[in-house]
mmCIF file of C-alpha atoms in Angstrom:
data_model
loop_
_atom_site.group_PDB
_atom_site.id
_atom_site.type_symbol
_atom_site.label_atom_id
_atom_site.label_comp_id
_atom_site.label_asym_id
_atom_site.label_seq_id
_atom_site.Cartn_x
_atom_site.Cartn_y
_atom_site.Cartn_z
ATOM 1 C CA MET W 1 -37.706 -15.694 24.300
ATOM 2 C CA LYS W 2 -34.283 -15.503 22.773
ATOM 3 C CA ILE W 3 -33.829 -12.102 21.420
ATOM 4 C CA GLY W 4 -31.829 -12.347 17.617
ATOM 5 C CA THR W 5 -30.706 -10.376 14.949
ATOM 6 C CA VAL W 6 -31.259 -11.716 11.541
ATOM 7 C CA THR W 7 -28.846 -11.762 9.121
ATOM 8 C CA GLY W 8 -29.967 -13.641 5.928
ATOM 9 C CA SER W 9 -32.710 -15.711 4.768
ATOM 10 C CA VAL W 10 -33.506 -19.536 3.630
ATOM 11 C CA TRP W 11 -35.302 -20.663 -0.487
ATOM 12 C CA ALA W 12 -36.516 -24.647 0.108
ATOM 13 C CA THR W 13 -38.411 -25.475 -3.150
ATOM 14 C CA ARG W 14 -38.760 -29.413 -1.928
ATOM 15 C CA LYS W 15 -40.482 -28.985 1.378
ATOM 16 C CA ALA W 16 -43.660 -30.186 3.474
ATOM 17 C CA ALA W 17 -46.235 -29.103 1.298
ATOM 18 C CA CYS W 18 -47.865 -27.044 4.316
ATOM 19 C CA LEU W 19 -44.762 -24.910 4.111
ATOM 20 C CA GLN W 20 -45.987 -22.657 1.103
ATOM 21 C CA GLY W 21 -46.109 -19.063 1.439
ATOM 22 C CA GLN W 22 -43.823 -19.457 4.807
ATOM 23 C CA THR W 23 -41.070 -16.891 4.371
ATOM 24 C CA PHE W 24 -37.988 -18.142 6.575
ATOM 25 C CA LEU W 25 -35.022 -15.951 8.245
ATOM 26 C CA VAL W 26 -31.795 -17.144 9.213
ATOM 27 C CA VAL W 27 -31.910 -14.989 12.855
ATOM 28 C CA ARG W 28 -28.600 -15.051 15.305
ATOM 29 C CA THR W 29 -29.175 -15.494 18.984
ATOM 30 C CA GLY W 30 -25.895 -15.542 20.613
ATOM 31 C CA ASP W 31 -23.617 -17.937 19.181
ATOM 32 C CA GLU W 32 -26.379 -19.980 17.251
ATOM 33 C CA GLU W 33 -27.832 -19.933 14.457
ATOM 34 C CA LEU W 34 -31.724 -20.659 13.859
ATOM 35 C CA VAL W 35 -34.115 -20.382 11.359
ATOM 36 C CA ALA W 36 -37.678 -18.895 11.997
ATOM 37 C CA ALA W 37 -41.007 -18.158 9.969
ATOM 38 C CA ASP W 38 -41.462 -14.884 10.077
ATOM 39 C CA GLN W 39 -45.242 -13.233 9.936
ATOM 40 C CA VAL W 40 -44.391 -10.143 11.134
ATOM 41 C CA GLY W 41 -42.585 -8.854 8.659
ATOM 42 C CA ALA W 42 -39.043 -8.576 9.927
ATOM 43 C CA GLY W 43 -35.374 -7.590 7.324
ATOM 44 C CA PRO W 44 -32.190 -7.881 7.573
ATOM 45 C CA GLY W 45 -29.961 -6.346 10.852
ATOM 46 C CA ASP W 46 -33.544 -6.393 12.448
ATOM 47 C CA ARG W 47 -33.433 -7.454 16.417
ATOM 48 C CA VAL W 48 -36.296 -9.563 16.831
ATOM 49 C CA LEU W 49 -38.178 -11.777 19.595
ATOM 50 C CA LEU W 50 -38.115 -15.495 19.126
ATOM 51 C CA ALA W 51 -40.760 -18.240 20.247
ATOM 52 C CA THR W 52 -39.813 -21.765 19.583
ATOM 53 C CA GLY W 53 -41.101 -25.069 19.923
ATOM 54 C CA THR W 54 -44.552 -25.808 19.388
ATOM 55 C CA VAL W 55 -45.497 -22.360 20.492
ATOM 56 C CA ALA W 56 -44.216 -21.458 17.254
ATOM 57 C CA SER W 57 -45.840 -23.820 15.517
ATOM 58 C CA ARG W 58 -49.383 -22.786 16.677
ATOM 59 C CA TYR W 59 -48.033 -19.309 16.070
ATOM 60 C CA CYS W 60 -48.089 -20.346 12.500
ATOM 61 C CA MET W 61 -51.458 -21.982 11.891
ATOM 62 C CA ASP W 62 -49.926 -25.360 13.143
ATOM 63 C CA ALA W 63 -47.059 -25.816 9.890
ATOM 64 C CA PRO W 64 -44.339 -27.472 10.563
ATOM 65 C CA VAL W 65 -42.280 -25.228 12.243
ATOM 66 C CA ASP W 66 -40.644 -24.910 15.036
ATOM 67 C CA ALA W 67 -38.885 -21.071 15.430
ATOM 68 C CA ALA W 68 -41.180 -17.950 14.661
ATOM 69 C CA VAL W 69 -40.058 -14.276 14.822
ATOM 70 C CA VAL W 70 -43.085 -13.012 17.563
ATOM 71 C CA ALA W 71 -41.818 -9.260 17.616
ATOM 72 C CA ILE W 72 -39.917 -6.779 16.518
ATOM 73 C CA VAL W 73 -37.795 -4.937 19.436
ATOM 74 C CA ASP W 74 -37.775 -0.787 19.354
ATOM 75 C CA VAL W 75 -36.084 -0.734 22.833
ATOM 76 C CA LYS W 76 -34.239 -3.398 24.776
ATOM 77 C CA GLU W 77 -33.632 -1.352 28.546
ATOM 78 C CA ARG W 78 -31.260 -1.882 30.985
ATOM 79 C CA GLN W 79 -32.441 -1.280 34.530
ATOM 80 C CA MET K 1 -35.547 -24.378 12.934
ATOM 81 C CA LYS K 2 -31.751 -25.773 12.731
ATOM 82 C CA ILE K 3 -29.975 -26.329 9.298
ATOM 83 C CA GLY K 4 -28.275 -29.602 8.985
ATOM 84 C CA THR K 5 -26.187 -31.569 6.819
ATOM 85 C CA VAL K 6 -27.370 -35.053 5.828
ATOM 86 C CA THR K 7 -24.816 -37.336 6.440
ATOM 87 C CA GLY K 8 -26.124 -40.849 6.653
ATOM 88 C CA SER K 9 -28.800 -43.182 7.581
ATOM 89 C CA VAL K 10 -29.941 -45.457 10.213
ATOM 90 C CA TRP K 11 -31.834 -48.938 10.183
ATOM 91 C CA ALA K 12 -33.526 -50.718 12.822
ATOM 92 C CA THR K 13 -35.750 -53.619 12.701
ATOM 93 C CA ARG K 14 -36.661 -53.492 16.555
ATOM 94 C CA LYS K 15 -38.776 -50.267 16.841
ATOM 95 C CA ALA K 16 -41.799 -48.662 18.457
ATOM 96 C CA ALA K 17 -44.136 -50.100 15.901
ATOM 97 C CA CYS K 18 -45.962 -46.682 14.696
ATOM 98 C CA LEU K 19 -42.068 -46.705 12.807
ATOM 99 C CA GLN K 20 -42.723 -48.658 10.790
ATOM 100 C CA GLY K 21 -41.999 -47.294 7.224
ATOM 101 C CA GLN K 22 -39.851 -44.000 8.576
ATOM 102 C CA THR K 23 -36.658 -43.487 7.100
ATOM 103 C CA PHE K 24 -34.225 -42.356 9.413
ATOM 104 C CA LEU K 25 -31.252 -39.832 8.604
ATOM 105 C CA VAL K 26 -28.316 -39.040 9.965
ATOM 106 C CA VAL K 27 -28.145 -35.049 9.958
ATOM 107 C CA ARG K 28 -25.322 -32.800 11.347
ATOM 108 C CA THR K 29 -25.725 -29.531 12.766
ATOM 109 C CA GLY K 30 -22.947 -27.331 14.052
ATOM 110 C CA ASP K 31 -21.227 -29.588 16.526
ATOM 111 C CA GLU K 32 -24.372 -32.290 17.153
ATOM 112 C CA GLU K 33 -25.737 -35.194 15.376
ATOM 113 C CA LEU K 34 -29.254 -35.990 15.154
ATOM 114 C CA VAL K 35 -31.639 -38.377 13.664
ATOM 115 C CA ALA K 36 -34.761 -37.234 11.804
ATOM 116 C CA ALA K 37 -37.542 -38.571 10.052
ATOM 117 C CA ASP K 38 -37.723 -37.748 6.356
ATOM 118 C CA GLN K 39 -40.572 -37.435 4.400
ATOM 119 C CA VAL K 40 -39.109 -34.838 2.258
ATOM 120 C CA GLY K 41 -36.954 -37.286 -0.297
ATOM 121 C CA ALA K 42 -33.666 -35.828 1.164
ATOM 122 C CA GLY K 43 -30.120 -37.938 0.570
ATOM 123 C CA PRO K 44 -26.477 -37.582 1.366
ATOM 124 C CA GLY K 45 -24.812 -34.082 1.621
ATOM 125 C CA ASP K 46 -28.123 -32.132 1.549
ATOM 126 C CA ARG K 47 -28.512 -29.431 3.639
ATOM 127 C CA VAL K 48 -32.008 -29.402 5.362
ATOM 128 C CA LEU K 49 -34.200 -27.693 7.705
ATOM 129 C CA LEU K 50 -34.857 -29.711 10.924
ATOM 130 C CA ALA K 51 -37.864 -29.089 13.169
ATOM 131 C CA THR K 52 -37.564 -30.976 16.276
ATOM 132 C CA GLY K 53 -40.172 -31.723 19.398
ATOM 133 C CA THR K 54 -43.999 -31.762 19.257
ATOM 134 C CA VAL K 55 -44.140 -30.745 15.747
ATOM 135 C CA ALA K 56 -42.131 -32.911 14.462
ATOM 136 C CA SER K 57 -44.003 -35.800 15.853
ATOM 137 C CA ARG K 58 -47.236 -33.953 14.437
ATOM 138 C CA TYR K 59 -45.981 -33.615 10.514
ATOM 139 C CA CYS K 60 -45.373 -37.099 11.003
ATOM 140 C CA MET K 61 -48.688 -38.392 11.845
ATOM 141 C CA ASP K 62 -48.064 -38.281 15.418
ATOM 142 C CA ALA K 63 -45.264 -41.291 15.073
ATOM 143 C CA PRO K 64 -42.732 -41.127 17.842
ATOM 144 C CA VAL K 65 -40.487 -39.025 16.709
ATOM 145 C CA ASP K 66 -38.717 -35.934 18.138
ATOM 146 C CA ALA K 67 -36.961 -34.718 14.864
ATOM 147 C CA ALA K 68 -37.689 -34.503 11.062
ATOM 148 C CA VAL K 69 -36.578 -33.146 7.755
ATOM 149 C CA VAL K 70 -39.019 -30.225 6.857
ATOM 150 C CA ALA K 71 -37.665 -28.339 3.528
ATOM 151 C CA ILE K 72 -34.184 -29.224 1.428
ATOM 152 C CA VAL K 73 -32.423 -26.101 1.470
ATOM 153 C CA ASP K 74 -31.729 -24.450 -1.846
ATOM 154 C CA VAL K 75 -30.482 -21.078 -0.830
ATOM 155 C CA LYS K 76 -29.085 -19.582 2.561
ATOM 156 C CA GLU K 77 -29.157 -15.564 1.330
ATOM 157 C CA ARG K 78 -26.496 -13.605 3.880
ATOM 158 C CA GLN K 79 -28.288 -9.822 3.821
ATOM 159 C CA MET I 1 -33.889 -38.171 17.924
ATOM 160 C CA LYS I 2 -30.284 -39.026 19.503
ATOM 161 C CA ILE I 3 -28.341 -42.020 19.545
ATOM 162 C CA GLY I 4 -27.252 -43.557 22.779
ATOM 163 C CA THR I 5 -25.990 -46.475 24.118
ATOM 164 C CA VAL I 6 -27.449 -48.392 27.322
ATOM 165 C CA THR I 7 -24.765 -48.017 30.018
ATOM 166 C CA GLY I 8 -27.044 -49.616 33.054
ATOM 167 C CA SER I 9 -30.532 -48.891 34.175
ATOM 168 C CA VAL I 10 -32.417 -47.200 37.917
ATOM 169 C CA TRP I 11 -34.834 -48.653 40.329
ATOM 170 C CA ALA I 12 -36.965 -46.689 42.434
ATOM 171 C CA THR I 13 -39.960 -47.687 44.835
ATOM 172 C CA ARG I 14 -41.001 -44.264 45.743
ATOM 173 C CA LYS I 15 -42.364 -42.801 42.106
ATOM 174 C CA ALA I 16 -45.786 -41.403 40.383
ATOM 175 C CA ALA I 17 -48.053 -43.513 40.577
ATOM 176 C CA CYS I 18 -48.678 -44.049 37.217
ATOM 177 C CA LEU I 19 -45.226 -45.107 36.545
ATOM 178 C CA GLN I 20 -45.567 -48.276 37.688
ATOM 179 C CA GLY I 21 -44.416 -50.884 35.297
ATOM 180 C CA GLN I 22 -41.958 -48.633 33.386
ATOM 181 C CA THR I 23 -38.479 -50.039 33.285
ATOM 182 C CA PHE I 24 -36.100 -47.277 32.795
ATOM 183 C CA LEU I 25 -32.669 -47.250 31.909
ATOM 184 C CA VAL I 26 -29.727 -45.271 31.742
ATOM 185 C CA VAL I 27 -28.497 -43.923 28.228
ATOM 186 C CA ARG I 28 -25.473 -42.006 27.036
ATOM 187 C CA THR I 29 -25.526 -39.887 24.746
ATOM 188 C CA GLY I 30 -22.617 -37.918 23.122
ATOM 189 C CA ASP I 31 -21.303 -36.573 27.354
ATOM 190 C CA GLU I 32 -25.238 -36.230 28.654
ATOM 191 C CA GLU I 33 -26.643 -39.298 30.700
ATOM 192 C CA LEU I 34 -30.201 -39.741 30.166
ATOM 193 C CA VAL I 35 -32.265 -42.057 31.738
ATOM 194 C CA ALA I 36 -34.967 -43.136 29.544
ATOM 195 C CA ALA I 37 -38.349 -44.982 29.327
ATOM 196 C CA ASP I 38 -38.099 -48.677 27.719
ATOM 197 C CA GLN I 39 -40.724 -50.457 25.821
ATOM 198 C CA VAL I 40 -38.758 -52.024 23.120
ATOM 199 C CA GLY I 41 -37.050 -54.413 25.323
ATOM 200 C CA ALA I 42 -33.109 -52.901 24.533
ATOM 201 C CA GLY I 43 -30.401 -54.132 27.441
ATOM 202 C CA PRO I 44 -26.651 -53.424 28.068
ATOM 203 C CA GLY I 45 -24.726 -52.313 25.368
ATOM 204 C CA ASP I 46 -27.598 -51.415 22.702
ATOM 205 C CA ARG I 47 -27.259 -48.709 20.784
ATOM 206 C CA VAL I 48 -30.966 -47.259 20.564
ATOM 207 C CA LEU I 49 -32.926 -44.078 19.441
ATOM 208 C CA LEU I 50 -33.852 -41.921 21.672
ATOM 209 C CA ALA I 51 -37.210 -39.740 21.934
ATOM 210 C CA THR I 52 -37.813 -36.976 24.047
ATOM 211 C CA GLY I 53 -40.405 -34.385 25.158
ATOM 212 C CA THR I 54 -43.897 -34.545 24.691
ATOM 213 C CA VAL I 55 -43.303 -37.133 22.302
ATOM 214 C CA ALA I 56 -41.877 -39.746 24.711
ATOM 215 C CA SER I 57 -44.607 -39.389 27.430
ATOM 216 C CA ARG I 58 -47.463 -39.669 24.833
ATOM 217 C CA TYR I 59 -45.550 -43.134 23.240
ATOM 218 C CA CYS I 60 -45.782 -44.548 26.657
ATOM 219 C CA MET I 61 -49.423 -44.346 27.726
ATOM 220 C CA ASP I 62 -48.716 -40.577 28.918
ATOM 221 C CA ALA I 63 -47.019 -41.242 31.756
ATOM 222 C CA PRO I 64 -44.575 -38.516 33.492
ATOM 223 C CA VAL I 65 -41.352 -39.704 31.311
ATOM 224 C CA ASP I 66 -39.492 -37.031 29.155
ATOM 225 C CA ALA I 67 -37.487 -39.756 27.065
ATOM 226 C CA ALA I 68 -37.962 -43.041 25.811
ATOM 227 C CA VAL I 69 -36.014 -45.718 23.853
ATOM 228 C CA VAL I 70 -38.214 -45.925 20.607
ATOM 229 C CA ALA I 71 -35.459 -47.840 18.338
ATOM 230 C CA ILE I 72 -32.751 -50.539 18.741
ATOM 231 C CA VAL I 73 -29.770 -49.119 15.808
ATOM 232 C CA ASP I 74 -28.941 -51.447 13.503
ATOM 233 C CA VAL I 75 -26.857 -49.960 11.400
ATOM 234 C CA LYS I 76 -25.348 -46.499 11.336
ATOM 235 C CA GLU I 77 -24.154 -45.662 7.727
ATOM 236 C CA ARG I 78 -21.663 -42.765 7.146
ATOM 237 C CA GLN I 79 -22.497 -41.903 3.012
ATOM 238 C CA MET N 1 -38.040 -24.030 36.148
ATOM 239 C CA LYS N 2 -35.001 -21.805 36.259
ATOM 240 C CA ILE N 3 -33.879 -19.213 38.445
ATOM 241 C CA GLY N 4 -33.368 -15.840 37.052
ATOM 242 C CA THR N 5 -33.051 -12.048 37.785
ATOM 243 C CA VAL N 6 -34.670 -9.320 35.851
ATOM 244 C CA THR N 7 -32.292 -7.140 34.361
ATOM 245 C CA GLY N 8 -34.224 -5.241 32.141
ATOM 246 C CA SER N 9 -37.566 -4.904 29.850
ATOM 247 C CA VAL N 10 -37.960 -5.062 26.419
ATOM 248 C CA TRP N 11 -40.707 -2.633 24.162
ATOM 249 C CA ALA N 12 -41.948 -3.779 20.492
ATOM 250 C CA THR N 13 -44.452 -1.821 18.323
ATOM 251 C CA ARG N 14 -44.144 -4.508 15.452
ATOM 252 C CA LYS N 15 -45.647 -7.586 17.021
ATOM 253 C CA ALA N 16 -48.208 -10.648 16.955
ATOM 254 C CA ALA N 17 -51.484 -8.789 17.168
ATOM 255 C CA CYS N 18 -51.758 -11.850 20.389
ATOM 256 C CA LEU N 19 -48.854 -9.860 21.886
ATOM 257 C CA GLN N 20 -50.702 -7.098 22.820
ATOM 258 C CA GLY N 21 -50.861 -6.005 26.298
ATOM 259 C CA GLN N 22 -47.917 -8.507 27.323
ATOM 260 C CA THR N 23 -45.275 -7.317 29.469
ATOM 261 C CA PHE N 24 -41.912 -8.591 28.463
ATOM 262 C CA LEU N 25 -38.915 -8.591 31.163
ATOM 263 C CA VAL N 26 -35.364 -9.726 30.100
ATOM 264 C CA VAL N 27 -34.427 -12.198 32.915
ATOM 265 C CA ARG N 28 -30.516 -13.035 33.185
ATOM 266 C CA THR N 29 -30.295 -16.540 34.011
ATOM 267 C CA GLY N 30 -26.548 -18.496 34.622
ATOM 268 C CA ASP N 31 -24.787 -16.926 31.451
ATOM 269 C CA GLU N 32 -27.918 -17.011 28.976
ATOM 270 C CA GLU N 33 -30.492 -14.134 29.031
ATOM 271 C CA LEU N 34 -34.130 -14.657 27.840
ATOM 272 C CA VAL N 35 -37.189 -12.476 27.675
ATOM 273 C CA ALA N 36 -40.148 -13.434 29.669
ATOM 274 C CA ALA N 37 -43.933 -12.407 29.766
ATOM 275 C CA ASP N 38 -44.762 -11.096 33.429
ATOM 276 C CA GLN N 39 -47.910 -11.349 34.908
ATOM 277 C CA VAL N 40 -46.878 -11.620 38.610
ATOM 278 C CA GLY N 41 -45.395 -7.784 38.505
ATOM 279 C CA ALA N 42 -41.680 -8.430 38.624
ATOM 280 C CA GLY N 43 -39.452 -5.494 38.828
ATOM 281 C CA PRO N 44 -35.798 -4.886 38.313
ATOM 282 C CA GLY N 45 -33.465 -7.198 40.290
ATOM 283 C CA ASP N 46 -36.336 -9.258 41.573
ATOM 284 C CA ARG N 47 -35.052 -13.328 41.758
ATOM 285 C CA VAL N 48 -37.868 -15.228 39.791
ATOM 286 C CA LEU N 49 -38.820 -18.314 38.503
ATOM 287 C CA LEU N 50 -38.870 -18.656 34.475
ATOM 288 C CA ALA N 51 -41.156 -22.055 32.930
ATOM 289 C CA THR N 52 -40.414 -22.279 29.392
ATOM 290 C CA GLY N 53 -41.790 -23.854 26.113
ATOM 291 C CA THR N 54 -45.788 -24.748 26.162
ATOM 292 C CA VAL N 55 -46.665 -24.219 29.864
ATOM 293 C CA ALA N 56 -45.457 -20.783 29.729
ATOM 294 C CA SER N 57 -47.533 -19.995 26.477
ATOM 295 C CA ARG N 58 -50.561 -21.879 28.272
ATOM 296 C CA TYR N 59 -50.403 -19.460 31.460
ATOM 297 C CA CYS N 60 -50.136 -16.543 29.075
ATOM 298 C CA MET N 61 -53.667 -17.399 27.715
ATOM 299 C CA ASP N 62 -52.157 -19.023 24.472
ATOM 300 C CA ALA N 63 -50.018 -16.150 23.439
ATOM 301 C CA PRO N 64 -46.626 -16.867 21.277
ATOM 302 C CA VAL N 65 -44.626 -16.641 24.312
ATOM 303 C CA ASP N 66 -42.056 -19.037 25.247
ATOM 304 C CA ALA N 67 -40.895 -18.459 28.427
ATOM 305 C CA ALA N 68 -42.739 -16.559 31.712
ATOM 306 C CA VAL N 69 -42.207 -15.323 34.579
ATOM 307 C CA VAL N 70 -44.304 -17.501 37.562
ATOM 308 C CA ALA N 71 -43.356 -16.272 41.204
ATOM 309 C CA ILE N 72 -41.138 -13.960 42.526
ATOM 310 C CA VAL N 73 -38.600 -15.642 45.026
ATOM 311 C CA ASP N 74 -38.576 -15.040 48.526
ATOM 312 C CA VAL N 75 -36.247 -17.423 49.988
ATOM 313 C CA LYS N 76 -33.559 -19.970 48.183
ATOM 314 C CA GLU N 77 -32.610 -22.102 51.393
ATOM 315 C CA ARG N 78 -29.526 -24.417 50.729
ATOM 316 C CA GLN N 79 -30.543 -27.890 52.814
ATOM 317 C CA MET E 1 -35.138 -38.006 32.626
ATOM 318 C CA LYS E 2 -32.545 -36.628 33.890
ATOM 319 C CA ILE E 3 -31.215 -37.426 37.676
ATOM 320 C CA GLY E 4 -30.343 -34.700 40.083
ATOM 321 C CA THR E 5 -29.834 -34.150 43.455
ATOM 322 C CA VAL E 6 -32.646 -32.139 45.798
ATOM 323 C CA THR E 7 -30.022 -29.733 47.209
ATOM 324 C CA GLY E 8 -32.502 -26.943 48.645
ATOM 325 C CA SER E 9 -36.274 -25.461 47.924
ATOM 326 C CA VAL E 10 -37.487 -21.933 47.343
ATOM 327 C CA TRP E 11 -40.228 -20.238 48.882
ATOM 328 C CA ALA E 12 -42.514 -17.508 46.831
ATOM 329 C CA THR E 13 -45.291 -15.641 48.258
ATOM 330 C CA ARG E 14 -46.364 -13.676 45.092
ATOM 331 C CA LYS E 15 -46.528 -16.141 42.077
ATOM 332 C CA ALA E 16 -49.387 -17.506 40.018
ATOM 333 C CA ALA E 17 -52.484 -18.558 41.448
ATOM 334 C CA CYS E 18 -52.713 -21.894 40.002
ATOM 335 C CA LEU E 19 -49.464 -22.582 41.937
ATOM 336 C CA GLN E 20 -50.798 -22.481 45.649
ATOM 337 C CA GLY E 21 -49.241 -25.302 47.239
ATOM 338 C CA GLN E 22 -47.025 -26.777 45.028
ATOM 339 C CA THR E 23 -43.834 -27.562 46.707
ATOM 340 C CA PHE E 24 -40.606 -26.582 45.196
ATOM 341 C CA LEU E 25 -37.417 -28.300 44.910
ATOM 342 C CA VAL E 26 -34.050 -26.987 44.070
ATOM 343 C CA VAL E 27 -32.069 -29.841 42.296
ATOM 344 C CA ARG E 28 -28.423 -30.291 40.791
ATOM 345 C CA THR E 29 -28.197 -32.063 37.972
ATOM 346 C CA GLY E 30 -24.464 -32.299 36.258
ATOM 347 C CA ASP E 31 -23.711 -28.440 36.446
ATOM 348 C CA GLU E 32 -27.210 -27.240 35.792
ATOM 349 C CA GLU E 33 -29.542 -25.984 38.703
ATOM 350 C CA LEU E 34 -33.600 -26.357 38.588
ATOM 351 C CA VAL E 35 -36.195 -25.765 40.178
ATOM 352 C CA ALA E 36 -38.701 -28.655 40.528
ATOM 353 C CA ALA E 37 -42.221 -29.172 41.943
ATOM 354 C CA ASP E 38 -42.549 -31.864 43.905
ATOM 355 C CA GLN E 39 -45.115 -34.631 44.883
ATOM 356 C CA VAL E 40 -43.268 -37.641 45.289
ATOM 357 C CA GLY E 41 -41.740 -36.069 48.876
ATOM 358 C CA ALA E 42 -38.369 -36.113 48.261
ATOM 359 C CA GLY E 43 -35.923 -34.333 50.852
ATOM 360 C CA PRO E 44 -32.927 -32.631 50.920
ATOM 361 C CA GLY E 45 -29.821 -35.199 49.703
ATOM 362 C CA ASP E 46 -32.574 -37.246 47.697
ATOM 363 C CA ARG E 47 -31.232 -38.409 44.165
ATOM 364 C CA VAL E 48 -34.396 -37.729 42.290
ATOM 365 C CA LEU E 49 -35.668 -38.300 38.509
ATOM 366 C CA LEU E 50 -36.613 -34.917 36.724
ATOM 367 C CA ALA E 51 -39.208 -34.855 34.006
ATOM 368 C CA THR E 52 -39.161 -31.549 32.004
ATOM 369 C CA GLY E 53 -41.157 -29.762 29.941
ATOM 370 C CA THR E 54 -45.402 -29.977 29.318
ATOM 371 C CA VAL E 55 -44.919 -33.537 30.950
ATOM 372 C CA ALA E 56 -44.394 -32.281 33.755
ATOM 373 C CA SER E 57 -46.973 -29.658 33.579
ATOM 374 C CA ARG E 58 -49.435 -32.199 32.866
ATOM 375 C CA TYR E 59 -47.972 -34.184 35.822
ATOM 376 C CA CYS E 60 -48.684 -31.212 38.112
ATOM 377 C CA MET E 61 -52.568 -30.760 37.417
ATOM 378 C CA ASP E 62 -51.361 -28.556 34.387
ATOM 379 C CA ALA E 63 -49.723 -26.268 36.649
ATOM 380 C CA PRO E 64 -47.727 -23.713 35.352
ATOM 381 C CA VAL E 65 -44.153 -25.568 36.118
ATOM 382 C CA ASP E 66 -41.686 -26.947 33.577
ATOM 383 C CA ALA E 67 -39.902 -29.398 35.997
ATOM 384 C CA ALA E 68 -41.176 -32.183 38.243
ATOM 385 C CA VAL E 69 -39.900 -34.567 40.500
ATOM 386 C CA VAL E 70 -41.686 -37.955 39.357
ATOM 387 C CA ALA E 71 -39.272 -40.709 41.515
ATOM 388 C CA ILE E 72 -36.914 -41.018 44.062
ATOM 389 C CA VAL E 73 -34.092 -43.011 42.951
ATOM 390 C CA ASP E 74 -33.027 -46.331 44.927
ATOM 391 C CA VAL E 75 -30.209 -47.784 43.146
ATOM 392 C CA LYS E 76 -28.608 -47.161 39.726
ATOM 393 C CA GLU E 77 -26.672 -50.222 38.333
ATOM 394 C CA ARG E 78 -24.033 -49.739 35.885
ATOM 395 C CA GLN E 79 -24.141 -52.820 33.221
#
C-alpha cells in the first residue's frame, strides 16, 4: 500500500449507479494525487494507507473504484 | 481513481468485436493521456474520475478495456 | 487504454506452451516500449489502442500476456 | 517482484476489519516507499521480495492489501 | 509485456511455502530491475518477455509472484 495524506474530497452527481453512497477523498501520496473511496472514516489531514486496483474494488463491494482507504496510520516507525 | 479532463475522442472501425458500441474518450490526467470507455456521458472539457485495470473492464460488461470514466466531477474541495 | 504505434514484431521459439500461435507486436507509447499480443491484425505504423493487465489476458483466451492490441485507431479528434 | 529493504513498520487502530492481525512493514524499493503485509517474518534491514496487486491480496487470505512480503532474500547473484 | 535481459538470480530460504521450487531471475528492463519466476528455462544474458500482475501468478499455478518470464526472444524486428 501507499501512505498518503487526505487533502480534500470530490463530489459527483453524474456517476456510475453503483457508486451511490461512496465517499471520495483526495489523497496526496508523494507527488501523485489520487481519489479514493473511504469506508474507514478518514478526514482532512489524516495519514492513510491506500490499497489500489481490483483489491480496492473488492473491498468496496465490487464498486468500480480502483483506490480505497483501508487504514488510518497512527504511527510510522523508522527502525 | 485519477482525476482527468476530457480532451477528445477516438474512432476505430477495426477492433475487438466486443468493443462495438463503446465510446472512447481521450482523457488527460497530469502529463499522461489515456483512452477510456465512457458510459456516464462525459463530454469535452469535463473533469472526470477514471477507474483503471480489471475494475474498468468489469464495469464495462467485461469488454477488453482497462480504463473507464466512472463519474463526472462537480466539485473538488481542498480542505 | 494507451495509444501507441506499432514499430516492429518479436519472434520467440522457446515460450510458454499456451503462447503458441500468438502474434507479438512491438508498440511504442510515449517513451515506453511494450510487446503486445495482436488479434486485430495491426501492422507496422498503425496507431493502436493497447489494453494491459488481466484484461489483455482474458481477451487472449487467458494466455499469459499482459498487453493486447484491441483496436486500430482511425481518427483521434481533439475537441 | 521488486526487491526492497525493510525500513520500518506502521501501526493503525482504525482500519478495515479484515486487516486485524496483519503486520505492516515499510519497504523501500529504489526511490519508492511501500507498506506491505508480512507473513514471512521479515525484520528491519532485511532485503525482501515484494509481490503487488491482487496477487498479494490472495496470498494474505483476500485481505484488502496490495503489497506483501513473499520472501527474504539470502543472495542476489550477478551473472 | 516488457522486454528485459536476465542479469542474475535470487536465492531465498525463508519464503511463502507455495514458492518452493520456483526459480527467480533478476531481469533488467529499461532502467528498472524486477525479479521474475522462470519456467521457460532462461539464463544469464537472455532477452526475455516478462508478463506481470495476476497474469504471471496464474501462469505459475497461482503462486504469489507478480512477474514471470513467458518467452525467450529470438528476434526483435524493427519495421
